[in-house]
Every structure is written in structure tokens, then in C-alpha cells.
Short mmCIF file of C-alpha atoms in Angstrom, two decimals:
data_model
loop_
_atom_site.label_atom_id
_atom_site.label_comp_id
_atom_site.label_asym_id
_atom_site.label_seq_id
_atom_site.Cartn_x
_atom_site.Cartn_y
_atom_site.Cartn_z
CA UNK A 218 -4.36 -48.00 141.83
CA UNK A 219 -8.00 -47.06 142.59
CA UNK A 220 -7.05 -43.40 143.19
CA UNK A 221 -5.26 -43.25 139.83
CA UNK A 222 -8.32 -44.66 138.05
CA UNK A 223 -10.64 -42.23 139.78
CA UNK A 224 -8.45 -39.29 138.73
CA UNK A 225 -8.49 -40.35 135.08
CA UNK A 226 -12.27 -40.61 135.18
CA UNK A 227 -12.56 -37.09 136.60
CA UNK A 228 -10.37 -35.64 133.81
CA UNK A 229 -12.44 -37.28 131.18
CA UNK A 230 -15.60 -36.02 132.77
CA UNK A 231 -14.37 -32.43 133.01
CA UNK A 232 -13.22 -32.54 129.34
CA UNK A 233 -16.58 -33.86 128.22
CA UNK A 234 -18.39 -31.10 130.08
CA UNK A 235 -16.13 -28.48 128.31
CA UNK A 236 -16.93 -30.02 124.95
CA UNK A 237 -20.60 -30.03 125.62
CA UNK A 238 -20.51 -26.41 126.78
CA UNK A 239 -18.48 -25.46 123.71
CA UNK A 240 -20.78 -27.19 121.28
CA UNK A 241 -23.82 -25.79 123.04
CA UNK A 242 -22.78 -22.19 123.31
CA UNK A 243 -19.84 -21.66 120.98
CA UNK A 244 -19.17 -22.84 117.45
CA UNK A 245 -17.55 -21.85 114.07
CA UNK A 246 -18.83 -23.38 110.86
CA UNK A 247 -16.66 -23.20 107.66
CA UNK A 248 -18.29 -23.18 104.23
CA UNK A 249 -15.48 -25.44 102.87
CA UNK A 250 -13.03 -27.31 105.01
CA UNK A 251 -10.61 -27.95 102.14
CA UNK A 252 -9.83 -25.84 99.07
CA UNK A 253 -7.28 -26.49 96.20
CA UNK A 254 -6.82 -23.47 94.01
CA UNK A 255 -4.38 -22.07 91.40
CA UNK A 256 -1.27 -20.12 92.15
CA UNK A 257 -1.79 -16.51 91.25
CA UNK A 258 -5.55 -16.68 91.75
CA UNK A 259 -7.77 -15.27 94.55
CA UNK A 260 -9.41 -17.36 97.25
CA UNK A 261 -12.21 -16.65 99.73
CA UNK A 262 -12.54 -18.45 103.09
CA UNK A 263 -15.98 -18.06 104.55
CA UNK A 264 -17.35 -19.03 107.99
CA UNK A 265 -20.20 -18.34 110.37
CA UNK A 266 -20.12 -18.43 114.24
CA UNK A 267 -22.30 -18.44 117.36
CA UNK A 268 -21.64 -17.58 120.99
CA UNK A 269 -23.77 -17.60 124.15
CA UNK A 270 -23.97 -13.99 125.08
CA UNK A 271 -22.42 -10.58 124.85
CA UNK A 272 -21.05 -8.72 121.79
CA UNK A 273 -18.12 -9.62 119.56
CA UNK A 274 -15.24 -7.20 120.03
CA UNK A 275 -12.50 -8.85 118.00
CA UNK A 276 -12.26 -11.30 115.07
CA UNK A 277 -9.29 -12.52 113.09
CA UNK A 278 -7.90 -15.17 110.75
CA UNK A 279 -4.63 -16.83 111.42
CA UNK A 280 -2.51 -19.90 110.70
CA UNK A 281 0.33 -19.42 113.14
CA UNK A 282 0.99 -18.12 116.70
CA UNK A 283 3.63 -15.94 118.24
CA UNK A 284 6.14 -16.98 120.80
CA UNK A 285 3.64 -16.64 123.59
CA UNK A 286 1.13 -18.81 121.83
CA UNK A 287 -1.19 -16.01 120.82
CA UNK A 288 -2.64 -16.22 117.23
CA UNK A 289 -1.15 -13.72 114.67
CA UNK A 290 -3.73 -12.04 112.55
CA UNK A 291 -3.06 -12.20 108.81
CA UNK A 292 -3.42 -8.44 108.73
CA UNK A 293 -0.36 -8.14 110.91
CA UNK A 294 1.61 -10.75 108.98
CA UNK A 295 4.17 -9.06 106.60
CA UNK A 296 3.82 -11.99 104.12
CA UNK A 297 0.18 -11.16 103.59
CA UNK A 298 0.42 -7.35 103.66
CA UNK A 299 -1.73 -5.74 100.97
CA UNK A 300 -2.97 -9.18 99.88
CA UNK A 301 -5.74 -9.96 102.41
CA UNK A 302 -9.11 -8.38 103.42
CA UNK A 303 -11.66 -9.16 106.09
CA UNK A 304 -15.29 -8.58 105.45
CA UNK A 305 -18.45 -9.32 107.35
CA UNK A 306 -21.11 -10.41 104.95
CA UNK A 307 -24.01 -11.15 107.32
CA UNK A 308 -24.70 -11.41 110.97
CA UNK A 309 -22.14 -13.61 112.58
CA UNK A 310 -20.54 -14.33 109.30
CA UNK A 311 -17.07 -13.51 108.08
CA UNK A 312 -15.00 -13.89 104.85
CA UNK A 313 -11.22 -13.86 104.28
CA UNK A 314 -9.96 -12.97 100.81
CA UNK A 315 -6.31 -13.63 99.74
CA UNK A 316 -5.11 -12.31 96.47
CA UNK A 317 -2.13 -13.38 94.28
CA UNK A 318 -1.83 -16.65 95.97
CA UNK A 319 1.56 -18.27 96.29
CA UNK A 320 2.34 -21.91 96.80
CA UNK A 321 3.79 -20.85 100.20
CA UNK A 322 0.25 -19.74 101.19
CA UNK A 323 -0.71 -23.41 101.57
CA UNK A 324 -1.72 -23.77 105.23
CA UNK A 325 -4.53 -24.48 107.72
CA UNK A 326 -6.48 -21.27 108.37
CA UNK A 327 -8.65 -20.78 111.47
CA UNK A 328 -11.18 -18.12 112.60
CA UNK A 329 -11.04 -16.74 116.13
CA UNK A 330 -13.40 -14.26 117.80
CA UNK A 331 -13.64 -12.55 121.28
CA UNK A 332 -16.75 -11.31 122.99
CA UNK A 333 -17.25 -8.81 125.90
CA UNK A 334 -19.26 -11.36 127.91
CA UNK A 335 -16.97 -12.75 130.56
CA UNK A 336 -14.12 -12.15 128.12
CA UNK A 337 -15.19 -15.13 126.10
CA UNK A 338 -12.80 -16.31 123.39
CA UNK A 339 -13.30 -19.00 120.81
CA UNK A 340 -11.23 -20.51 117.91
CA UNK A 341 -12.95 -22.62 115.30
CA UNK A 342 -11.33 -25.90 114.78
CA UNK A 343 -10.21 -27.71 112.68
CA UNK A 344 -10.17 -24.73 110.29
CA UNK A 345 -9.84 -24.62 106.47
CA UNK A 346 -7.03 -26.42 104.68
CA UNK A 347 -5.87 -24.28 101.71
CA UNK A 348 -3.64 -25.84 99.08
CA UNK A 349 -2.13 -23.63 96.33
CA UNK A 350 -0.88 -25.34 93.17
CA UNK A 351 0.57 -24.46 89.85
CA UNK A 352 -0.17 -26.12 86.52
CA UNK A 353 2.36 -28.27 84.84
CA UNK A 354 2.22 -30.34 81.62
CA UNK A 355 3.70 -33.80 81.96
CA UNK A 356 4.71 -35.81 78.91
CA UNK A 357 4.30 -39.64 79.02
CA UNK A 358 5.30 -41.86 76.12
CA UNK A 359 2.31 -43.64 74.53
CA UNK A 360 1.88 -45.50 71.32
CA UNK A 361 4.59 -45.12 68.67
CA UNK A 362 4.74 -41.67 67.32
CA UNK A 363 2.41 -40.42 70.14
CA UNK A 364 2.83 -39.14 73.70
CA UNK A 365 0.27 -38.44 76.40
CA UNK A 366 0.11 -34.88 77.87
CA UNK A 367 -1.25 -34.38 81.37
CA UNK A 368 -2.14 -31.00 82.84
CA UNK A 369 -0.84 -31.82 86.25
CA UNK A 370 -1.40 -30.22 89.70
CA UNK A 371 -0.23 -31.05 93.21
CA UNK A 372 -3.79 -31.27 94.45
CA UNK A 373 -7.15 -31.87 92.91
CA UNK A 374 -8.64 -28.52 91.88
CA UNK A 375 -11.91 -27.66 93.55
CA UNK A 376 -15.17 -27.47 91.51
CA UNK A 377 -14.03 -29.82 88.62
CA UNK A 378 -12.76 -27.14 86.24
CA UNK A 379 -12.54 -27.30 82.42
CA UNK A 380 -9.05 -27.57 80.99
CA UNK A 381 -7.86 -25.59 77.97
CA UNK A 382 -4.99 -26.83 75.79
CA UNK A 383 -2.66 -24.52 73.84
CA UNK A 384 -0.13 -25.37 71.05
CA UNK A 385 2.50 -22.85 70.32
CA UNK A 386 0.50 -20.30 72.33
CA UNK A 387 -2.74 -20.91 70.30
CA UNK A 388 -5.84 -22.44 71.85
CA UNK A 389 -6.52 -25.86 70.26
CA UNK A 390 -9.26 -27.37 72.43
CA UNK A 391 -11.19 -27.51 75.72
CA UNK A 392 -11.70 -30.70 77.69
CA UNK A 393 -12.98 -31.68 81.12
CA UNK A 394 -10.10 -34.18 81.25
CA UNK A 395 -6.56 -33.17 82.08
CA UNK A 396 -5.25 -35.70 79.60
CA UNK A 397 -4.41 -35.02 75.92
CA UNK A 398 -3.19 -37.93 73.71
CA UNK A 399 -2.73 -36.08 70.49
CA UNK A 400 0.48 -36.51 68.57
CA UNK A 401 3.33 -34.56 70.15
CA UNK A 402 6.11 -32.92 68.10
CA UNK A 403 9.36 -31.92 69.63
CA UNK A 404 9.35 -28.84 67.44
CA UNK A 405 6.18 -27.48 69.05
CA UNK A 406 5.39 -26.24 72.52
CA UNK A 407 2.29 -27.17 74.62
CA UNK A 408 0.68 -25.61 77.70
CA UNK A 409 -2.62 -25.81 79.57
CA UNK A 410 -4.85 -23.56 81.60
CA UNK A 411 -8.13 -23.75 83.58
CA UNK A 412 -11.27 -22.10 82.20
CA UNK A 413 -11.97 -18.94 84.03
CA UNK A 414 -8.24 -18.46 84.67
CA UNK A 415 -6.94 -18.37 81.11
CA UNK A 416 -4.24 -15.94 82.16
CA UNK A 417 -2.63 -18.55 84.39
CA UNK A 418 -0.96 -20.78 81.79
CA UNK A 419 1.23 -23.60 82.77
CA UNK A 420 4.88 -23.39 81.66
CA UNK A 421 5.14 -24.64 78.09
CA UNK A 422 6.75 -27.96 77.41
CA UNK A 423 8.96 -28.48 74.35
CA UNK A 424 11.80 -30.56 73.04
CA UNK A 425 15.46 -29.58 73.32
CA UNK A 426 16.35 -26.25 71.70
CA UNK A 427 19.44 -24.14 71.25
CA UNK A 428 21.71 -27.12 71.96
CA UNK A 429 25.39 -26.01 72.19
CA UNK A 430 28.72 -27.34 73.24
CA UNK A 431 31.40 -25.43 75.14
CA UNK A 432 34.96 -26.47 75.86
CA UNK A 433 37.14 -25.66 78.84
CA UNK A 434 39.86 -24.53 78.84
CA UNK A 435 39.27 -22.55 75.69
CA UNK A 436 41.91 -21.62 73.22
CA UNK A 437 44.46 -23.81 71.47
CA UNK A 438 44.59 -27.47 72.52
CA UNK A 439 47.80 -29.32 72.37
CA UNK A 440 48.48 -33.08 72.40
CA UNK A 441 48.59 -34.54 75.86
CA UNK A 442 46.42 -31.89 77.46
CA UNK A 443 42.92 -32.35 78.93
CA UNK A 444 39.68 -30.61 78.02
CA UNK A 445 36.06 -30.74 79.32
CA UNK A 446 33.18 -30.56 76.92
CA UNK A 447 29.84 -29.30 78.27
CA UNK A 448 26.54 -29.70 76.42
CA UNK A 449 23.62 -27.37 77.23
CA UNK A 450 20.11 -27.33 75.86
CA UNK A 451 16.98 -25.38 76.48
CA UNK A 452 14.14 -27.88 77.07
CA UNK A 453 11.10 -28.35 79.25
CA UNK A 454 10.93 -30.76 80.95
CA UNK A 455 14.67 -30.53 81.49
CA UNK A 456 16.90 -32.77 79.44
CA UNK A 457 17.14 -36.14 81.16
CA UNK A 458 20.19 -37.54 79.33
CA UNK A 459 22.99 -36.29 76.96
CA UNK A 460 24.69 -38.48 74.38
CA UNK A 461 28.09 -37.59 72.98
CA UNK A 462 29.06 -38.41 69.44
CA UNK A 463 32.41 -38.23 67.81
CA UNK A 464 32.99 -37.28 64.18
CA UNK A 465 36.25 -36.63 62.42
CA UNK A 466 36.80 -33.50 60.40
CA UNK A 467 35.27 -34.05 56.99
CA UNK A 468 32.68 -36.48 58.13
CA UNK A 469 29.00 -35.82 57.61
CA UNK A 470 27.52 -33.58 54.93
CA UNK A 471 28.53 -30.04 54.27
CA UNK A 472 28.73 -27.28 51.68
CA UNK A 473 25.47 -28.51 50.14
CA UNK A 474 24.36 -26.34 47.17
CA UNK A 475 21.96 -26.45 44.21
CA UNK A 476 22.29 -25.45 40.58
CA UNK A 477 19.97 -25.24 37.60
CA UNK A 478 20.29 -26.11 33.92
CA UNK A 479 19.69 -24.43 31.59
CA UNK A 480 20.25 -21.09 33.31
CA UNK A 481 18.49 -17.91 32.36
CA UNK A 482 14.83 -17.19 31.89
CA UNK A 483 12.29 -19.95 32.41
CA UNK A 484 8.96 -19.84 30.54
CA UNK A 485 5.90 -21.99 30.64
CA UNK A 486 6.28 -25.25 28.76
CA UNK A 487 10.03 -25.37 29.12
CA UNK A 488 12.07 -27.91 31.19
CA UNK A 489 14.82 -27.45 33.79
CA UNK A 490 17.03 -29.83 35.78
CA UNK A 491 18.02 -29.06 39.36
CA UNK A 492 21.23 -30.67 40.64
CA UNK A 493 22.29 -31.01 44.28
CA UNK A 494 25.94 -31.28 45.30
CA UNK A 495 27.50 -31.83 48.72
CA UNK A 496 30.93 -32.43 50.17
CA UNK A 497 30.55 -35.44 52.44
CA UNK A 498 32.56 -38.32 53.90
CA UNK A 499 31.24 -41.01 53.68
CA UNK A 500 29.59 -39.99 50.44
CA UNK A 501 25.98 -38.84 50.33
CA UNK A 502 23.65 -41.81 49.85
CA UNK A 503 20.35 -39.91 49.73
CA UNK A 504 19.24 -36.71 48.18
CA UNK A 505 15.78 -35.24 48.85
CA UNK A 506 14.25 -32.24 47.10
CA UNK A 507 11.85 -29.83 48.77
CA UNK A 508 9.93 -26.73 47.82
CA UNK A 509 9.76 -23.93 50.38
CA UNK A 510 6.49 -23.86 52.38
CA UNK A 511 5.59 -27.32 51.18
CA UNK A 512 6.01 -30.06 53.79
CA UNK A 513 6.08 -33.14 51.63
CA UNK A 514 9.24 -33.75 49.50
CA UNK A 515 9.03 -33.10 45.78
CA UNK A 516 11.50 -35.77 44.55
CA UNK A 517 14.51 -37.80 45.48
CA UNK A 518 17.83 -38.22 43.73
CA UNK A 519 20.78 -35.94 43.03
CA UNK A 520 19.02 -34.44 40.01
CA UNK A 521 15.41 -33.27 39.84
CA UNK A 522 13.93 -32.54 36.43
CA UNK A 523 10.78 -30.40 36.00
CA UNK A 524 9.23 -30.86 32.49
CA UNK A 525 6.52 -28.81 30.88
CA UNK A 526 6.74 -26.10 33.52
CA UNK A 527 3.57 -24.32 34.54
CA UNK A 528 2.98 -21.25 36.67
CA UNK A 529 2.40 -23.37 39.85
CA UNK A 530 5.99 -24.50 39.62
CA UNK A 531 7.36 -21.12 40.52
CA UNK A 532 8.96 -20.88 44.01
CA UNK A 533 12.06 -21.66 45.99
CA UNK A 534 13.64 -25.15 45.91
CA UNK A 535 16.27 -26.67 48.14
CA UNK A 536 17.75 -30.08 48.65
CA UNK A 537 18.79 -32.24 51.63
CA UNK A 538 21.92 -34.35 51.51
CA UNK A 539 22.17 -37.27 53.87
CA UNK A 540 24.79 -39.94 54.57
CA UNK A 541 25.20 -42.47 57.36
CA UNK A 542 26.48 -39.75 59.75
CA UNK A 543 24.18 -36.77 59.35
CA UNK A 544 22.07 -34.71 56.97
CA UNK A 545 22.45 -31.16 55.76
CA UNK A 546 20.20 -28.78 53.82
CA UNK A 547 21.50 -26.70 50.98
CA UNK A 548 22.76 -23.35 52.25
CA UNK A 549 20.99 -21.57 49.46
CA UNK A 550 17.66 -21.96 47.78
CA UNK A 551 16.98 -21.91 44.05
CA UNK A 552 14.32 -19.44 42.92
CA UNK A 553 12.38 -20.55 39.77
CA UNK A 554 10.48 -17.68 38.16
CA UNK A 555 8.11 -18.81 35.43
CA UNK A 556 7.23 -16.42 32.71
CA UNK A 557 4.21 -16.86 30.43
CA UNK A 558 4.51 -17.97 26.82
CA UNK A 559 5.61 -15.13 24.62
CA UNK A 560 4.71 -14.88 20.94
CA UNK A 561 6.99 -12.86 18.74
CA UNK A 562 4.46 -10.08 18.24
CA UNK A 563 7.17 -7.47 17.93
CA UNK A 564 9.18 -9.59 15.56
CA UNK A 565 6.16 -10.20 13.38
CA UNK A 566 5.26 -6.49 13.40
CA UNK A 567 8.84 -5.60 12.41
CA UNK A 568 8.74 -8.18 9.64
CA UNK A 569 5.52 -6.83 8.23
CA UNK A 570 6.82 -3.24 8.42
CA UNK A 571 10.00 -4.28 6.58
CA UNK A 572 7.99 -6.04 3.83
CA UNK A 573 5.74 -2.99 3.44
CA UNK A 574 8.76 -0.69 3.22
CA UNK A 575 10.42 -2.92 0.54
CA UNK A 576 7.23 -2.91 -1.44
CA UNK A 577 6.95 0.81 -1.13
CA UNK A 578 10.55 1.27 -2.25
CA UNK A 579 10.12 -1.07 -5.18
CA UNK A 580 6.97 0.68 -6.25
CA UNK A 581 8.63 4.08 -5.87
CA UNK A 582 11.60 2.90 -7.91
CA UNK A 583 9.34 1.51 -10.69
CA UNK A 584 7.44 4.81 -10.77
CA UNK A 585 10.73 6.73 -10.87
CA UNK A 586 12.02 4.67 -13.82
CA UNK A 587 8.77 4.94 -15.69
CA UNK A 588 8.68 8.65 -15.11
CA UNK A 589 12.32 9.04 -16.21
CA UNK A 590 11.73 6.88 -19.35
CA UNK A 591 8.57 8.93 -20.13
CA UNK A 592 10.61 12.15 -19.75
CA UNK A 593 13.29 10.84 -22.02
CA UNK A 594 10.83 9.98 -24.74
CA UNK A 595 9.22 13.39 -24.36
CA UNK A 596 12.55 15.11 -24.64
CA UNK A 597 13.36 13.16 -27.78
CA UNK A 598 10.04 14.21 -29.41
CA UNK A 599 10.65 17.75 -28.49
CA UNK A 600 14.00 17.70 -30.17
CA UNK A 601 12.42 16.23 -33.32
CA UNK A 602 9.82 18.84 -33.41
CA UNK A 603 12.40 21.62 -32.98
CA UNK A 604 14.42 20.29 -35.95
CA UNK A 605 11.61 20.34 -38.63
CA UNK A 606 12.65 23.69 -39.92
CA UNK A 607 16.15 22.57 -40.80
CA UNK A 608 17.17 21.58 -44.27
CA UNK A 609 18.30 18.25 -42.92
CA UNK A 610 15.32 15.98 -42.38
CA UNK A 611 15.28 14.41 -39.01
CA UNK A 612 12.93 11.79 -37.99
CA UNK A 613 12.32 10.26 -34.66
CA UNK A 614 10.33 7.22 -33.66
CA UNK A 615 9.66 6.14 -37.25
CA UNK A 616 8.41 2.67 -37.99
CA UNK A 617 8.42 1.21 -41.51
CA UNK A 618 6.94 -2.10 -42.17
CA UNK A 619 8.76 -4.50 -44.38
CA UNK A 620 7.02 -5.79 -47.60
CA UNK A 621 7.87 -8.61 -49.70
CA UNK A 622 8.19 -8.05 -53.51
CA UNK A 623 4.93 -9.78 -54.14
CA UNK A 624 2.97 -7.78 -51.72
CA UNK A 625 0.58 -5.22 -53.04
CA UNK A 626 -0.22 -2.01 -51.36
CA UNK A 627 -3.52 -2.02 -49.62
CA UNK A 628 -5.49 0.56 -47.88
CA UNK A 629 -5.12 -1.10 -44.48
CA UNK A 630 -2.35 -3.00 -42.82
CA UNK A 631 -2.95 -6.69 -42.02
CA UNK A 632 -2.84 -8.15 -38.60
CA UNK A 633 -0.21 -10.68 -39.69
CA UNK A 634 2.46 -8.13 -40.31
CA UNK A 635 5.21 -8.02 -37.65
CA UNK A 636 5.80 -4.90 -35.62
CA UNK A 637 9.29 -3.44 -35.71
CA UNK A 638 10.47 -1.41 -32.75
CA UNK A 639 12.98 1.38 -32.88
CA UNK A 640 14.60 3.58 -30.23
CA UNK A 641 16.56 6.75 -30.46
CA UNK A 642 16.54 7.03 -34.30
CA UNK A 643 18.62 9.85 -35.80
CA UNK A 644 18.74 10.78 -39.55
CA UNK A 645 21.38 12.93 -41.17
CA UNK A 646 22.12 14.04 -44.83
CA UNK A 647 25.41 13.36 -46.49
CA UNK A 648 26.83 15.79 -49.09
CA UNK A 649 27.39 12.98 -51.65
CA UNK A 650 23.93 11.49 -51.43
CA UNK A 651 20.63 12.96 -52.27
CA UNK A 652 18.83 11.85 -49.15
CA UNK A 653 21.06 9.56 -47.14
CA UNK A 654 19.01 8.37 -44.25
CA UNK A 655 20.60 6.43 -41.37
CA UNK A 656 18.94 4.93 -38.38
CA UNK A 657 20.74 3.45 -35.46
CA UNK A 658 18.56 1.35 -33.28
CA UNK A 659 19.79 0.23 -29.85
CA UNK A 660 17.81 -2.42 -28.03
CA UNK A 661 17.95 -2.91 -24.30
CA UNK A 662 21.18 -4.41 -23.17
CA UNK A 663 22.05 -6.84 -20.45
CA UNK A 664 23.02 -5.68 -16.95
CA UNK A 665 26.67 -5.64 -17.93
CA UNK A 666 26.04 -2.63 -20.20
CA UNK A 667 26.41 0.88 -18.94
CA UNK A 668 23.54 2.06 -16.80
CA UNK A 669 23.54 5.56 -18.29
CA UNK A 670 22.07 4.38 -21.59
CA UNK A 671 18.42 5.24 -21.85
CA UNK A 672 16.00 3.43 -24.06
CA UNK A 673 12.47 4.06 -25.28
CA UNK A 674 10.41 1.44 -27.05
CA UNK A 675 8.02 2.90 -29.66
CA UNK A 676 5.55 0.96 -31.79
CA UNK A 677 4.48 2.21 -35.18
CA UNK A 678 2.18 0.64 -37.85
CA UNK A 679 3.47 0.52 -41.49
CA UNK A 680 2.18 3.35 -43.57
CA UNK A 681 0.60 2.83 -46.98
CA UNK A 682 2.83 3.13 -50.05
CA UNK A 683 2.33 6.38 -51.91
CA UNK A 684 0.00 5.98 -54.86
CA UNK A 685 2.15 8.29 -56.95
CA UNK A 686 4.62 6.23 -59.00
CA UNK A 687 7.04 9.09 -58.97
CA UNK A 688 7.05 9.13 -55.18
CA UNK A 689 7.44 5.38 -55.16
CA UNK A 690 10.32 5.71 -57.49
CA UNK A 691 11.86 8.35 -55.41
CA UNK A 692 11.58 6.16 -52.35
CA UNK A 693 13.11 3.31 -54.12
CA UNK A 694 16.15 5.44 -54.85
CA UNK A 695 16.32 6.34 -51.19
CA UNK A 696 18.55 4.07 -49.25
CA UNK A 697 17.49 3.40 -45.74
CA UNK A 698 20.10 2.00 -43.53
CA UNK A 699 19.37 0.63 -40.16
CA UNK A 700 21.89 -0.74 -37.79
CA UNK A 701 20.39 -2.56 -34.75
CA UNK A 702 22.35 -3.96 -31.88
CA UNK A 703 20.60 -6.78 -30.07
CA UNK A 704 21.57 -9.50 -27.76
CA UNK A 705 23.17 -11.33 -30.70
CA UNK A 706 26.89 -10.59 -30.54
CA UNK A 707 26.96 -10.22 -34.36
CA UNK A 708 25.33 -7.00 -35.79
CA UNK A 709 22.87 -7.39 -38.58
CA UNK A 710 22.18 -4.70 -41.27
CA UNK A 711 19.03 -4.63 -43.27
CA UNK A 712 18.52 -2.63 -46.48
CA UNK A 713 15.30 -1.92 -48.19
CA UNK A 714 14.98 -0.50 -51.75
#
């Protein structure tokens, strides 16, 4: 018993002496004894060492030994080929660099050196513990409508980095905390990174996408057979649970479409009614109207009326039909194109032109009739002038004023005397009369008369009676007959002696 105790004391003494010698003459000091860094990044392990005498002939970094117990330099390890470098930065100082870190690089790395003095060898313990981690966003339910996002790592990153948050690939904020409690939408994706390593994003997290169902065996299924339905979905984190729903053919909403009344062009100030229809069983119990690129709904109900349309109402409209089973958007959208108010400028211009043309035609017709009437009168006068040399007296456009028996001839006609108008007066001499003088007067007829008859109205003042009694007597023997046709259906003959 005493010998056993003495032996134990000797072993402890010798070990203590070795430790003292090692601490006094040999040592390795590491800058950091523990490092947590990102996967894909580069890390540097630095140390300094001392030894009692001689010259250092060999140095190396290792984390494992061969079968004989000899340390294997990282330079000779195929897993680290082309990824590590050794570099002496100062006297008795050494740095190991590892690029493109992998999670499998997590290990305890030690530095070993050999001197030429008495073949001295020394390994620095306990070495440097390297932990390589990737980033991962974890989603934790929080308050209603919100979820907490955590930029998670398997170890605590060294140097207290700043975290960067991304939404749908776009940077949204920086924070020293790895937590983000903003509202989380299943339709969006979220990721995080560490400032200084923005290229090392975490995998994005998002709700289930591209959910589909497959059946096995495929093909026609007959009664009494068995099938297996498989649901798959793209989601991160992975889908935790699947729920199967059964719906008979015809259930839910389908064939949802929209229509507009009235159809055709739509101008500002007008009104239209949009109608949504859907084939559903059970029937649709809710219709909601949306305008494309506008998040909030425009209206509810199967019909949506837009009154007093303005230019801002232009755009694409669609409806959502919903029953107790499901909802469905219209397969087509309705484009409303609003045109500005249009005044009938062209119509007004055409109307003005037509009125002007009618006035021009009327004026031209009036001038033509006046010209033709003037020409007819001129022709009649020319004929009268040409017949003055004949033995038959011909008179044209003669006006004789009627006188009562009590009237006396005066030198001037009075204003109270009525004017008598004649047109186309022709006189001829009969063989049995000394001076038979006839006058046929035709007044303008109604529109029922022939259009070829031409009239000329001529106004003459009554001439003075001849002072010579013989001439007066001669005139009294002259019978002047005048037949005038007027609007009165019965002709009237007047005879003056």
C-alpha cells in the first residue's frame, strides 16, 4: 500500500515537472480560441509561439492524425486542397486562412512546430474551435396577423454582426437584432444576410406554392378499385401538414365572367353597369368587384354601376364570385375605355354649309327668274317697236286710267287715282271696224296653271285727254275692249267710251 502511494506521487511529480518545463520554454498562444463564422466565407486562424533554443524547421496546422498518430497537415488533406494557405506574418507568428468554408470544416484546429534543437517538437493546446454555420430564417407565430422572423444560426456569430433583411429579394432594413416582427405574408418571400457578407443570403422562406395533386395509378378509374392521391407543394420551411378536401363535380364557383351594359363606346359623363355571372353549386353568395392594379375592392354585389364616368375610371375590371365552398375570379377582365366629350362640330359645320348652299341656290333662282322676266319684257318691247311701221297699230304696255263722267281733264293726274296693271297686251284691226282695239290682260295665276306662261307687270300713269274735241270725239268712237283673267273664276269685261 505504501509502495503504491509512493509510485503515484512520483508520477504526479514528473508530470508537474514536464508542465513547468513546457510552460517555461515552449508555448503557443492563439488570438481567438473560438470562432463562429458563415458558411462560404473565409476565416483566419492566427497564433504566436516560443521555444527554448534552436531554429524552427517545420510548422503546420492540423485537426486530425494519421493511423500512426502523426498530425496531418491541412496542406496534405485533400478536403482542403486549394482552399488553405500558411503565412508567417511576424517573428514566431503564423496565420492559417481557409476559403469557401463548409459546415464540415467545423473542427478543433491546432498549431504544431519542430525545431532543430534536440529535435524539439511542440503542439499548442487546446487549439482553436472553428464553427461554420449557415443562415436560416425561422418563422414563429406571434400576434394575430403577424409572425416573428428570426435570422437563425447554429452558433453565435463572432463580432456581433449587423443583420440585413430582404423581402422578395429587395433590401428592406438593417438591424443589430436577428428578430423581425413585421407582418408576414404567405405570398411574399423573406431572407436575411450579415452586413459585410451580403452575398451570403439565407434561403428564402415563403408559403406553399405550386401545390398540385397526383393520382396513382393514372388512367381510367373504375368502381371497386383503389387509388392513391399525393399532394405536393413548394414551401420553405417545408409543409408541416396537408389537409384533404372533398368536393363533388359542380361544387364551388366556376366559369365566372363579366359583361357590360350598354355596350359600345363609353364617353365621359355616361354610365355603365357591369354584371358578374358564375356557375356555382351551392349558389354564389358574395360578389366582389376589383380594378386591376388596385388592391382594395371597388364594390360588392352581382352588378356594379359606374355613373358620371370620368377619365380616371378607365382600366380593367374583374369580379370574384364566392360561395361556401370556394371563390373564383372571372376568367376575363373588362376593359373600359373612356373617351372625352365630343361636340358635334362636324355636324354643325355640315348644317351651316347646307344652309348657306340653300340660300345661295334660292338667291340664284331668284336672280334667274328676275333676269328671265326682264328679258321677256325687253323682248316684248322690241316686238312693239318693230311693229310701228305696219298699218295695224300695235301697242304694248299701255295703261289708260279710268275717268268718271263728271271728271274734268286736268293737266296732272291725282294721287287718288288707281293704277291699272296690264301684261302682254296685243292690239289688232278688224276689217269691219275703223280702229278695233283689243287688249287681253292675263294676271299671275296660281301654281296649278302652266309654268310656261310668262308675265310682266307694267305700271303706267293715265295720260291727259286730248284738248282737241275732234280727237276726243274720235276716241269716244273707238271701242277699247279689255279682257282680264284674274283669280276670280268668272271673267269680267270692261268697256270705256
